[in-house]
Amino acid sequence: MKELFYIYPKKRKWFFLFHSEMSHRDNNFLSQMDEDLYEHLKGLHSEKQLDQAILIFLADHGARFSTVRATAQGKQEERLPYFGIRFPEWFHQKYPNIVENVKTNSQRLVTPFDVHETLHEILHFTGTEKANISKRGVSLFKLIPDERNCDWAHIDPHWCACMEWTKIGLDDPILKRVTKKIISTFNNFTKPFRKECAILEIINVTSAVMLKVKDAVLRFRDTSDGGRGRFGKMDDKTEHSKILYQVVLTTKPGDGVFEVTVTHQLKENKLEVNKKDISRTNKYGNASHCVVNKEPFLRPYCYCKDVMKT
């Protein structure tokens, strides 16, 4: 990378460097790169190679396994990976609105789709006005409205980091229904491979939380002060249509740890589990080797029977 700056000093350059060897399995090894990375960036900076460059550092996700993932911090980091952007000094002077918008957007809901749009914006600048959040991705050079939420950004509730969840007791009757639905879903996934995959059972429920729209939101119909928004008419009759439950549980055989979001459709009194709303948060290693080539999707759920015999 450094050599290309010298070989093509007048040419426009684009670098995409991706590494995972030092961090994919264990975050603790990442610190071993600190000195090398520091010296590399320090060299580029001192030689003024970054004076004509926008530098972006980002991660695709946080730790998906290990003890860190089992903590509240680990859960947040999986959903909110690091993103940083650096502009040259002259850029701050020439485009102060862009810099200010990016700073403000650091406290707003941002997604990888926005990063993609920002890269387009670098090539074809369209302004710094308020972003149109009806689009899935918006440029970070534009001001993202504070009201943007996971629905606007097309983020499923399971992956949304902006929600306020309420704990429910592990002895709550609804939890029995929810966990029964979860384990039956897992076993239905592996049913076509029952000769290879063992039937899973739940051995422990670690935590359970619930999310539903606040009653005040449902009751709000309009404002009673000429649209100024200070006084609300709270007489709407809208009812709850669904409740979300998020459960962390352990299964056997294999001691698989899962975080699952279940949707309770209240009108039909029906529980739904979407495979997109399931996270396996510990390693399964070679336990699913019997389906790796046949159906890779089943790796988190399949505990091969021949492993049980060894």
PDB file of C-alpha atoms in Angstrom:
ATOM      1  CA  MET A   1       0.000   0.000   0.000  1.00  0.00           C
ATOM      2  CA  LYS A   2       2.711   2.464   0.988  1.00  0.00           C
ATOM      3  CA  GLU A   3       4.690   1.817  -2.197  1.00  0.00           C
ATOM      4  CA  LEU A   4       1.700   2.632  -4.394  1.00  0.00           C
ATOM      5  CA  PHE A   5       1.593   6.160  -2.996  1.00  0.00           C
ATOM      6  CA  TYR A   6       5.108   6.699  -4.358  1.00  0.00           C
ATOM      7  CA  ILE A   7       4.664   4.802  -7.625  1.00  0.00           C
ATOM      8  CA  TYR A   8       1.461   6.646  -8.574  1.00  0.00           C
ATOM      9  CA  PRO A   9       1.678  10.012  -6.771  1.00  0.00           C
ATOM     10  CA  LYS A  10      -0.669  11.820  -9.186  1.00  0.00           C
ATOM     11  CA  LYS A  11      -3.147   9.001  -9.737  1.00  0.00           C
ATOM     12  CA  ARG A  12      -6.395   8.573  -7.860  1.00  0.00           C
ATOM     13  CA  LYS A  13      -6.209   5.517  -5.655  1.00  0.00           C
ATOM     14  CA  TRP A  14      -8.675   3.244  -3.919  1.00  0.00           C
ATOM     15  CA  PHE A  15      -7.622   0.727  -1.277  1.00  0.00           C
ATOM     16  CA  PHE A  16      -9.783  -1.847   0.454  1.00  0.00           C
ATOM     17  CA  LEU A  17      -7.777  -3.795   3.013  1.00  0.00           C
ATOM     18  CA  PHE A  18      -9.498  -6.528   5.011  1.00  0.00           C
ATOM     19  CA  HIS A  19      -8.003  -8.608   7.778  1.00  0.00           C
ATOM     20  CA  SER A  20      -9.464 -11.162  10.168  1.00  0.00           C
ATOM     21  CA  GLU A  21      -6.589 -13.443  11.117  1.00  0.00           C
ATOM     22  CA  MET A  22      -5.758 -11.593  14.330  1.00  0.00           C
ATOM     23  CA  SER A  23      -9.286 -10.971  15.567  1.00  0.00           C
ATOM     24  CA  HIS A  24     -11.792 -13.423  14.115  1.00  0.00           C
ATOM     25  CA  ARG A  25     -11.384 -16.114  16.765  1.00  0.00           C
ATOM     26  CA  ASP A  26     -10.307 -14.014  19.733  1.00  0.00           C
ATOM     27  CA  ASN A  27     -10.382 -10.236  20.179  1.00  0.00           C
ATOM     28  CA  ASN A  28      -7.459 -10.339  22.604  1.00  0.00           C
ATOM     29  CA  PHE A  29      -4.932 -11.009  19.843  1.00  0.00           C
ATOM     30  CA  LEU A  30      -5.852  -7.776  18.086  1.00  0.00           C
ATOM     31  CA  SER A  31      -3.663  -5.703  20.412  1.00  0.00           C
ATOM     32  CA  GLN A  32      -0.603  -7.397  18.917  1.00  0.00           C
ATOM     33  CA  MET A  33      -1.197  -5.318  15.785  1.00  0.00           C
ATOM     34  CA  ASP A  34      -1.287  -1.979  17.600  1.00  0.00           C
ATOM     35  CA  GLU A  35       2.361  -1.033  17.194  1.00  0.00           C
ATOM     36  CA  ASP A  36       2.598  -2.032  13.523  1.00  0.00           C
ATOM     37  CA  LEU A  37      -0.626  -0.241  12.649  1.00  0.00           C
ATOM     38  CA  TYR A  38       0.422   2.857  14.561  1.00  0.00           C
ATOM     39  CA  GLU A  39       3.789   3.043  12.809  1.00  0.00           C
ATOM     40  CA  HIS A  40       2.157   2.504   9.421  1.00  0.00           C
ATOM     41  CA  LEU A  41      -0.353   5.327   9.877  1.00  0.00           C
ATOM     42  CA  LYS A  42       2.242   7.571  11.494  1.00  0.00           C
ATOM     43  CA  GLY A  43       4.470   7.112   8.457  1.00  0.00           C
ATOM     44  CA  LEU A  44       1.689   7.933   6.002  1.00  0.00           C
ATOM     45  CA  HIS A  45       0.797  11.008   8.031  1.00  0.00           C
ATOM     46  CA  SER A  46       4.341  12.342   8.460  1.00  0.00           C
ATOM     47  CA  GLU A  47       5.028  11.893   4.744  1.00  0.00           C
ATOM     48  CA  LYS A  48       1.788  13.789   3.990  1.00  0.00           C
ATOM     49  CA  GLN A  49       0.354  10.849   2.070  1.00  0.00           C
ATOM     50  CA  LEU A  50      -2.963  11.337   3.881  1.00  0.00           C
ATOM     51  CA  ASP A  51      -3.270  14.984   2.832  1.00  0.00           C
ATOM     52  CA  GLN A  52      -5.209  13.909  -0.244  1.00  0.00           C
ATOM     53  CA  ALA A  53      -7.000  10.923   1.229  1.00  0.00           C
ATOM     54  CA  ILE A  54     -10.103  10.039   3.205  1.00  0.00           C
ATOM     55  CA  LEU A  55      -9.227   7.274   5.655  1.00  0.00           C
ATOM     56  CA  ILE A  56     -11.930   4.931   6.970  1.00  0.00           C
ATOM     57  CA  PHE A  57     -11.570   2.292   9.672  1.00  0.00           C
ATOM     58  CA  LEU A  58     -14.463  -0.073  10.222  1.00  0.00           C
ATOM     59  CA  ALA A  59     -15.398  -3.545  11.400  1.00  0.00           C
ATOM     60  CA  ASP A  60     -18.097  -5.815  10.010  1.00  0.00           C
ATOM     61  CA  HIS A  61     -19.254  -7.030  13.425  1.00  0.00           C
ATOM     62  CA  GLY A  62     -18.084  -7.561  16.981  1.00  0.00           C
ATOM     63  CA  ALA A  63     -17.298 -10.881  18.632  1.00  0.00           C
ATOM     64  CA  ARG A  64     -19.890 -13.477  17.643  1.00  0.00           C
ATOM     65  CA  PHE A  65     -18.542 -16.155  19.973  1.00  0.00           C
ATOM     66  CA  SER A  66     -16.508 -16.375  23.202  1.00  0.00           C
ATOM     67  CA  THR A  67     -17.275 -15.185  26.711  1.00  0.00           C
ATOM     68  CA  VAL A  68     -17.308 -11.552  25.556  1.00  0.00           C
ATOM     69  CA  ARG A  69     -20.373 -12.195  23.390  1.00  0.00           C
ATOM     70  CA  ALA A  70     -22.256 -13.478  26.445  1.00  0.00           C
ATOM     71  CA  THR A  71     -22.031 -10.039  28.085  1.00  0.00           C
ATOM     72  CA  ALA A  72     -24.250  -7.012  27.466  1.00  0.00           C
ATOM     73  CA  GLN A  73     -21.227  -5.212  26.001  1.00  0.00           C
ATOM     74  CA  GLY A  74     -20.540  -8.103  23.637  1.00  0.00           C
ATOM     75  CA  LYS A  75     -24.142  -8.113  22.473  1.00  0.00           C
ATOM     76  CA  GLN A  76     -23.931  -4.400  21.687  1.00  0.00           C
ATOM     77  CA  GLU A  77     -20.608  -4.733  19.878  1.00  0.00           C
ATOM     78  CA  GLU A  78     -21.960  -7.488  17.622  1.00  0.00           C
ATOM     79  CA  ARG A  79     -24.669  -5.073  16.513  1.00  0.00           C
ATOM     80  CA  LEU A  80     -22.626  -1.846  16.655  1.00  0.00           C
ATOM     81  CA  PRO A  81     -19.176  -2.474  15.144  1.00  0.00           C
ATOM     82  CA  TYR A  82     -16.548   0.254  15.101  1.00  0.00           C
ATOM     83  CA  PHE A  83     -16.570   2.894  12.373  1.00  0.00           C
ATOM     84  CA  GLY A  84     -14.210   5.854  12.100  1.00  0.00           C
ATOM     85  CA  ILE A  85     -13.470   8.339   9.328  1.00  0.00           C
ATOM     86  CA  ARG A  86     -10.633  10.886   8.972  1.00  0.00           C
ATOM     87  CA  PHE A  87     -10.575  13.887   6.644  1.00  0.00           C
ATOM     88  CA  PRO A  88      -7.470  15.920   5.687  1.00  0.00           C
ATOM     89  CA  GLU A  89      -7.050  19.228   7.522  1.00  0.00           C
ATOM     90  CA  TRP A  90      -7.831  21.297   4.411  1.00  0.00           C
ATOM     91  CA  PHE A  91     -11.088  19.345   4.002  1.00  0.00           C
ATOM     92  CA  HIS A  92     -12.311  20.716   7.353  1.00  0.00           C
ATOM     93  CA  GLN A  93     -11.795  24.252   6.077  1.00  0.00           C
ATOM     94  CA  LYS A  94     -13.284  23.740   2.625  1.00  0.00           C
ATOM     95  CA  TYR A  95     -16.245  21.525   3.580  1.00  0.00           C
ATOM     96  CA  PRO A  96     -17.190  22.404   7.178  1.00  0.00           C
ATOM     97  CA  ASN A  97     -20.817  21.343   6.638  1.00  0.00           C
ATOM     98  CA  ILE A  98     -19.757  17.825   5.683  1.00  0.00           C
ATOM     99  CA  VAL A  99     -17.513  17.507   8.731  1.00  0.00           C
ATOM    100  CA  GLU A 100     -20.240  18.833  11.021  1.00  0.00           C
ATOM    101  CA  ASN A 101     -22.820  16.442   9.556  1.00  0.00           C
ATOM    102  CA  VAL A 102     -20.506  13.463  10.013  1.00  0.00           C
ATOM    103  CA  LYS A 103     -19.892  14.455  13.647  1.00  0.00           C
ATOM    104  CA  THR A 104     -23.634  14.780  14.264  1.00  0.00           C
ATOM    105  CA  ASN A 105     -24.335  11.497  12.499  1.00  0.00           C
ATOM    106  CA  SER A 106     -21.944   9.733  14.872  1.00  0.00           C
ATOM    107  CA  GLN A 107     -24.772  10.045  17.415  1.00  0.00           C
ATOM    108  CA  ARG A 108     -27.476   8.878  14.984  1.00  0.00           C
ATOM    109  CA  LEU A 109     -28.486   5.460  13.709  1.00  0.00           C
ATOM    110  CA  VAL A 110     -26.053   4.523  10.924  1.00  0.00           C
ATOM    111  CA  THR A 111     -25.780   1.310   8.890  1.00  0.00           C
ATOM    112  CA  PRO A 112     -23.285  -0.236   6.430  1.00  0.00           C
ATOM    113  CA  PHE A 113     -25.649   0.793   3.633  1.00  0.00           C
ATOM    114  CA  ASP A 114     -24.933   4.404   4.618  1.00  0.00           C
ATOM    115  CA  VAL A 115     -21.200   3.756   4.318  1.00  0.00           C
ATOM    116  CA  HIS A 116     -21.797   2.445   0.801  1.00  0.00           C
ATOM    117  CA  GLU A 117     -23.759   5.570  -0.130  1.00  0.00           C
ATOM    118  CA  THR A 118     -21.006   7.738   1.356  1.00  0.00           C
ATOM    119  CA  LEU A 119     -18.435   6.143  -0.941  1.00  0.00           C
ATOM    120  CA  HIS A 120     -20.677   7.022  -3.884  1.00  0.00           C
ATOM    121  CA  GLU A 121     -20.949  10.558  -2.512  1.00  0.00           C
ATOM    122  CA  ILE A 122     -17.167  10.961  -2.528  1.00  0.00           C
ATOM    123  CA  LEU A 123     -17.231  10.368  -6.284  1.00  0.00           C
ATOM    124  CA  HIS A 124     -20.423  12.290  -7.031  1.00  0.00           C
ATOM    125  CA  PHE A 125     -21.121  14.910  -4.379  1.00  0.00           C
ATOM    126  CA  THR A 126     -24.805  15.926  -4.157  1.00  0.00           C
ATOM    127  CA  GLY A 127     -24.887  18.273  -1.163  1.00  0.00           C
ATOM    128  CA  THR A 128     -25.218  18.378   2.616  1.00  0.00           C
ATOM    129  CA  GLU A 129     -28.958  18.773   3.017  1.00  0.00           C
ATOM    130  CA  LYS A 130     -31.101  16.655   5.316  1.00  0.00           C
ATOM    131  CA  ALA A 131     -30.971  12.986   4.345  1.00  0.00           C
ATOM    132  CA  ASN A 132     -34.023  11.253   2.914  1.00  0.00           C
ATOM    133  CA  ILE A 133     -34.394   8.413   5.410  1.00  0.00           C
ATOM    134  CA  SER A 134     -37.079   6.710   3.347  1.00  0.00           C
ATOM    135  CA  LYS A 135     -34.106   5.283   1.444  1.00  0.00           C
ATOM    136  CA  ARG A 136     -32.354   2.284   2.947  1.00  0.00           C
ATOM    137  CA  GLY A 137     -28.921   3.870   2.636  1.00  0.00           C
ATOM    138  CA  VAL A 138     -28.051   7.571   2.901  1.00  0.00           C
ATOM    139  CA  SER A 139     -24.760   9.421   2.640  1.00  0.00           C
ATOM    140  CA  LEU A 140     -23.101  10.359   5.928  1.00  0.00           C
ATOM    141  CA  PHE A 141     -22.255  13.701   4.317  1.00  0.00           C
ATOM    142  CA  LYS A 142     -25.938  14.569   4.701  1.00  0.00           C
ATOM    143  CA  LEU A 143     -27.636  15.174   8.051  1.00  0.00           C
ATOM    144  CA  ILE A 144     -29.424  12.050   9.281  1.00  0.00           C
ATOM    145  CA  PRO A 145     -32.612  13.055  11.162  1.00  0.00           C
ATOM    146  CA  ASP A 146     -32.728  12.202  14.844  1.00  0.00           C
ATOM    147  CA  GLU A 147     -36.014  10.339  14.382  1.00  0.00           C
ATOM    148  CA  ARG A 148     -34.449   7.654  12.196  1.00  0.00           C
ATOM    149  CA  ASN A 149     -35.069   4.269  13.773  1.00  0.00           C
ATOM    150  CA  CYS A 150     -34.584   0.612  12.931  1.00  0.00           C
ATOM    151  CA  ASP A 151     -37.816   0.457  10.922  1.00  0.00           C
ATOM    152  CA  TRP A 152     -36.652   3.320   8.710  1.00  0.00           C
ATOM    153  CA  ALA A 153     -33.237   1.699   8.302  1.00  0.00           C
ATOM    154  CA  HIS A 154     -34.735  -1.745   7.535  1.00  0.00           C
ATOM    155  CA  ILE A 155     -33.080  -3.343  10.571  1.00  0.00           C
ATOM    156  CA  ASP A 156     -34.894  -6.359  11.992  1.00  0.00           C
ATOM    157  CA  PRO A 157     -35.741  -6.141  15.720  1.00  0.00           C
ATOM    158  CA  HIS A 158     -33.322  -8.975  16.514  1.00  0.00           C
ATOM    159  CA  TRP A 159     -30.409  -6.809  15.340  1.00  0.00           C
ATOM    160  CA  CYS A 160     -31.717  -3.424  16.470  1.00  0.00           C
ATOM    161  CA  ALA A 161     -29.621  -1.801  19.208  1.00  0.00           C
ATOM    162  CA  CYS A 162     -32.081   1.048  19.801  1.00  0.00           C
ATOM    163  CA  MET A 163     -34.843  -0.874  21.544  1.00  0.00           C
ATOM    164  CA  GLU A 164     -35.790  -0.847  25.200  1.00  0.00           C
ATOM    165  CA  TRP A 165     -36.366  -4.405  26.350  1.00  0.00           C
ATOM    166  CA  THR A 166     -38.182  -5.357  29.559  1.00  0.00           C
ATOM    167  CA  LYS A 167     -37.052  -8.378  31.552  1.00  0.00           C
ATOM    168  CA  ILE A 168     -39.586 -11.119  32.132  1.00  0.00           C
ATOM    169  CA  GLY A 169     -39.384 -13.757  34.822  1.00  0.00           C
ATOM    170  CA  LEU A 170     -38.022 -17.151  33.874  1.00  0.00           C
ATOM    171  CA  ASP A 171     -41.156 -18.633  35.445  1.00  0.00           C
ATOM    172  CA  ASP A 172     -43.511 -16.562  33.255  1.00  0.00           C
ATOM    173  CA  PRO A 173     -46.052 -18.913  31.572  1.00  0.00           C
ATOM    174  CA  ILE A 174     -45.499 -17.342  28.139  1.00  0.00           C
ATOM    175  CA  LEU A 175     -41.835 -18.292  28.295  1.00  0.00           C
ATOM    176  CA  LYS A 176     -42.710 -21.977  28.239  1.00  0.00           C
ATOM    177  CA  ARG A 177     -44.606 -21.473  24.971  1.00  0.00           C
ATOM    178  CA  VAL A 178     -41.801 -19.375  23.514  1.00  0.00           C
ATOM    179  CA  THR A 179     -39.023 -21.845  24.332  1.00  0.00           C
ATOM    180  CA  LYS A 180     -41.116 -24.753  23.062  1.00  0.00           C
ATOM    181  CA  LYS A 181     -41.522 -22.907  19.760  1.00  0.00           C
ATOM    182  CA  ILE A 182     -37.786 -22.225  19.583  1.00  0.00           C
ATOM    183  CA  ILE A 183     -36.665 -25.804  20.143  1.00  0.00           C
ATOM    184  CA  SER A 184     -39.284 -27.197  17.754  1.00  0.00           C
ATOM    185  CA  THR A 185     -38.017 -24.744  15.118  1.00  0.00           C
ATOM    186  CA  PHE A 186     -34.438 -25.953  15.592  1.00  0.00           C
ATOM    187  CA  ASN A 187     -35.478 -29.585  15.308  1.00  0.00           C
ATOM    188  CA  ASN A 188     -37.617 -28.877  12.248  1.00  0.00           C
ATOM    189  CA  PHE A 189     -34.546 -27.360  10.597  1.00  0.00           C
ATOM    190  CA  THR A 190     -32.626 -30.619  11.052  1.00  0.00           C
ATOM    191  CA  LYS A 191     -35.555 -33.011  10.503  1.00  0.00           C
ATOM    192  CA  PRO A 192     -34.575 -33.870   6.884  1.00  0.00           C
ATOM    193  CA  PHE A 193     -31.201 -34.992   8.284  1.00  0.00           C
ATOM    194  CA  ARG A 194     -32.463 -36.871  11.319  1.00  0.00           C
ATOM    195  CA  LYS A 195     -30.214 -39.842  10.561  1.00  0.00           C
ATOM    196  CA  GLU A 196     -27.224 -37.542  10.970  1.00  0.00           C
ATOM    197  CA  CYS A 197     -28.419 -34.863  13.437  1.00  0.00           C
ATOM    198  CA  ALA A 198     -29.501 -35.449  17.029  1.00  0.00           C
ATOM    199  CA  ILE A 199     -32.748 -34.017  18.400  1.00  0.00           C
ATOM    200  CA  LEU A 200     -31.982 -30.975  20.558  1.00  0.00           C
ATOM    201  CA  GLU A 201     -33.385 -30.257  24.004  1.00  0.00           C
ATOM    202  CA  ILE A 202     -33.263 -27.119  26.140  1.00  0.00           C
ATOM    203  CA  ILE A 203     -31.234 -27.523  29.321  1.00  0.00           C
ATOM    204  CA  ASN A 204     -31.137 -23.919  30.518  1.00  0.00           C
ATOM    205  CA  VAL A 205     -32.728 -20.510  29.883  1.00  0.00           C
ATOM    206  CA  THR A 206     -30.312 -17.736  30.821  1.00  0.00           C
ATOM    207  CA  SER A 207     -32.411 -14.645  30.167  1.00  0.00           C
ATOM    208  CA  ALA A 208     -35.670 -13.497  28.616  1.00  0.00           C
ATOM    209  CA  VAL A 209     -36.830 -10.010  27.662  1.00  0.00           C
ATOM    210  CA  MET A 210     -39.956  -8.593  26.047  1.00  0.00           C
ATOM    211  CA  LEU A 211     -40.591  -5.680  23.726  1.00  0.00           C
ATOM    212  CA  LYS A 212     -43.924  -4.152  22.836  1.00  0.00           C
ATOM    213  CA  VAL A 213     -44.988  -0.718  21.633  1.00  0.00           C
ATOM    214  CA  LYS A 214     -45.654   1.610  24.548  1.00  0.00           C
ATOM    215  CA  ASP A 215     -49.321   2.212  25.350  1.00  0.00           C
ATOM    216  CA  ALA A 216     -48.840   5.983  25.030  1.00  0.00           C
ATOM    217  CA  VAL A 217     -47.672   5.554  21.443  1.00  0.00           C
ATOM    218  CA  LEU A 218     -50.741   3.503  20.587  1.00  0.00           C
ATOM    219  CA  ARG A 219     -53.129   5.986  22.224  1.00  0.00           C
ATOM    220  CA  PHE A 220     -51.677   9.016  20.411  1.00  0.00           C
ATOM    221  CA  ARG A 221     -54.015  10.176  17.629  1.00  0.00           C
ATOM    222  CA  ASP A 222     -53.170  13.803  16.880  1.00  0.00           C
ATOM    223  CA  THR A 223     -52.082  17.076  18.449  1.00  0.00           C
ATOM    224  CA  SER A 224     -54.646  19.372  20.025  1.00  0.00           C
ATOM    225  CA  ASP A 225     -52.671  22.608  19.686  1.00  0.00           C
ATOM    226  CA  GLY A 226     -52.856  23.332  15.992  1.00  0.00           C
ATOM    227  CA  GLY A 227     -50.097  20.948  14.969  1.00  0.00           C
ATOM    228  CA  ARG A 228     -47.376  22.475  17.154  1.00  0.00           C
ATOM    229  CA  GLY A 229     -46.894  19.092  18.824  1.00  0.00           C
ATOM    230  CA  ARG A 230     -46.948  20.174  22.483  1.00  0.00           C
ATOM    231  CA  PHE A 231     -50.282  18.600  23.465  1.00  0.00           C
ATOM    232  CA  GLY A 232     -51.419  15.232  22.220  1.00  0.00           C
ATOM    233  CA  LYS A 233     -54.869  13.745  21.798  1.00  0.00           C
ATOM    234  CA  MET A 234     -54.469  10.406  23.557  1.00  0.00           C
ATOM    235  CA  ASP A 235     -57.767   8.762  22.624  1.00  0.00           C
ATOM    236  CA  ASP A 236     -56.809   6.448  19.777  1.00  0.00           C
ATOM    237  CA  LYS A 237     -58.113   2.873  20.033  1.00  0.00           C
ATOM    238  CA  THR A 238     -55.182   1.155  18.305  1.00  0.00           C
ATOM    239  CA  GLU A 239     -54.340  -2.144  19.981  1.00  0.00           C
ATOM    240  CA  HIS A 240     -51.122  -4.089  20.275  1.00  0.00           C
ATOM    241  CA  SER A 241     -50.636  -6.317  17.235  1.00  0.00           C
ATOM    242  CA  LYS A 242     -47.484  -8.135  18.296  1.00  0.00           C
ATOM    243  CA  ILE A 243     -44.999  -8.618  21.102  1.00  0.00           C
ATOM    244  CA  LEU A 244     -41.363  -9.609  20.663  1.00  0.00           C
ATOM    245  CA  TYR A 245     -39.529 -11.939  23.021  1.00  0.00           C
ATOM    246  CA  GLN A 246     -35.770 -12.385  23.024  1.00  0.00           C
ATOM    247  CA  VAL A 247     -34.451 -15.452  24.810  1.00  0.00           C
ATOM    248  CA  VAL A 248     -30.947 -16.754  25.537  1.00  0.00           C
ATOM    249  CA  LEU A 249     -30.851 -20.505  26.081  1.00  0.00           C
ATOM    250  CA  THR A 250     -28.568 -23.542  26.033  1.00  0.00           C
ATOM    251  CA  THR A 251     -29.309 -26.818  24.247  1.00  0.00           C
ATOM    252  CA  LYS A 252     -28.050 -30.366  24.452  1.00  0.00           C
ATOM    253  CA  PRO A 253     -26.302 -32.313  23.149  1.00  0.00           C
ATOM    254  CA  GLY A 254     -23.424 -29.973  22.373  1.00  0.00           C
ATOM    255  CA  ASP A 255     -24.117 -27.137  24.837  1.00  0.00           C
ATOM    256  CA  GLY A 256     -25.151 -24.769  22.060  1.00  0.00           C
ATOM    257  CA  VAL A 257     -25.920 -21.225  23.232  1.00  0.00           C
ATOM    258  CA  PHE A 258     -28.514 -19.329  21.203  1.00  0.00           C
ATOM    259  CA  GLU A 259     -30.054 -15.867  21.268  1.00  0.00           C
ATOM    260  CA  VAL A 260     -33.451 -15.973  19.581  1.00  0.00           C
ATOM    261  CA  THR A 261     -36.112 -13.348  18.902  1.00  0.00           C
ATOM    262  CA  VAL A 262     -39.668 -14.694  18.740  1.00  0.00           C
ATOM    263  CA  THR A 263     -42.640 -12.727  17.398  1.00  0.00           C
ATOM    264  CA  HIS A 264     -46.016 -13.215  19.081  1.00  0.00           C
ATOM    265  CA  GLN A 265     -48.775 -12.261  16.631  1.00  0.00           C
ATOM    266  CA  LEU A 266     -51.516 -11.374  19.096  1.00  0.00           C
ATOM    267  CA  LYS A 267     -54.508 -11.419  16.764  1.00  0.00           C
ATOM    268  CA  GLU A 268     -53.827 -14.996  15.688  1.00  0.00           C
ATOM    269  CA  ASN A 269     -52.159 -15.885  19.019  1.00  0.00           C
ATOM    270  CA  LYS A 270     -49.341 -17.318  16.938  1.00  0.00           C
ATOM    271  CA  LEU A 271     -45.617 -17.524  17.679  1.00  0.00           C
ATOM    272  CA  GLU A 272     -43.139 -17.085  14.820  1.00  0.00           C
ATOM    273  CA  VAL A 273     -39.388 -17.714  14.594  1.00  0.00           C
ATOM    274  CA  ASN A 274     -37.444 -16.483  11.579  1.00  0.00           C
ATOM    275  CA  LYS A 275     -34.001 -17.971  10.971  1.00  0.00           C
ATOM    276  CA  LYS A 276     -32.675 -14.412  10.504  1.00  0.00           C
ATOM    277  CA  ASP A 277     -33.569 -13.769  14.147  1.00  0.00           C
ATOM    278  CA  ILE A 278     -31.368 -16.532  15.562  1.00  0.00           C
ATOM    279  CA  SER A 279     -27.784 -16.092  16.746  1.00  0.00           C
ATOM    280  CA  ARG A 280     -25.571 -18.985  17.789  1.00  0.00           C
ATOM    281  CA  THR A 281     -23.231 -17.285  20.247  1.00  0.00           C
ATOM    282  CA  ASN A 282     -20.723 -20.043  20.984  1.00  0.00           C
ATOM    283  CA  LYS A 283     -18.598 -22.212  18.726  1.00  0.00           C
ATOM    284  CA  TYR A 284     -19.883 -25.469  17.287  1.00  0.00           C
ATOM    285  CA  GLY A 285     -16.503 -26.592  15.941  1.00  0.00           C
ATOM    286  CA  ASN A 286     -16.578 -29.976  14.225  1.00  0.00           C
ATOM    287  CA  ALA A 287     -19.821 -31.081  15.877  1.00  0.00           C
ATOM    288  CA  SER A 288     -21.798 -30.402  12.688  1.00  0.00           C
ATOM    289  CA  HIS A 289     -19.318 -31.939  10.240  1.00  0.00           C
ATOM    290  CA  CYS A 290     -21.937 -34.375   8.907  1.00  0.00           C
ATOM    291  CA  VAL A 291     -23.965 -31.575   7.247  1.00  0.00           C
ATOM    292  CA  VAL A 292     -21.237 -29.074   6.357  1.00  0.00           C
ATOM    293  CA  ASN A 293     -21.208 -30.039   2.687  1.00  0.00           C
ATOM    294  CA  LYS A 294     -24.862 -31.053   2.411  1.00  0.00           C
ATOM    295  CA  GLU A 295     -26.529 -28.087   4.140  1.00  0.00           C
ATOM    296  CA  PRO A 296     -24.121 -25.491   5.609  1.00  0.00           C
ATOM    297  CA  PHE A 297     -27.051 -23.486   7.013  1.00  0.00           C
ATOM    298  CA  LEU A 298     -27.623 -26.251   9.591  1.00  0.00           C
ATOM    299  CA  ARG A 299     -24.188 -26.012  11.201  1.00  0.00           C
ATOM    300  CA  PRO A 300     -25.385 -24.061  14.283  1.00  0.00           C
ATOM    301  CA  TYR A 301     -28.243 -26.523  14.917  1.00  0.00           C
ATOM    302  CA  CYS A 302     -26.932 -29.953  13.962  1.00  0.00           C
ATOM    303  CA  TYR A 303     -25.058 -32.029  16.519  1.00  0.00           C
ATOM    304  CA  CYS A 304     -23.911 -35.059  14.570  1.00  0.00           C
ATOM    305  CA  LYS A 305     -24.862 -38.378  16.124  1.00  0.00           C
ATOM    306  CA  ASP A 306     -21.487 -39.909  15.343  1.00  0.00           C
ATOM    307  CA  VAL A 307     -19.865 -37.229  17.534  1.00  0.00           C
ATOM    308  CA  MET A 308     -21.982 -38.429  20.456  1.00  0.00           C
ATOM    309  CA  LYS A 309     -20.487 -41.904  20.089  1.00  0.00           C
ATOM    310  CA  THR A 310     -16.870 -40.752  20.265  1.00  0.00           C
TER     311      THR A 310
END
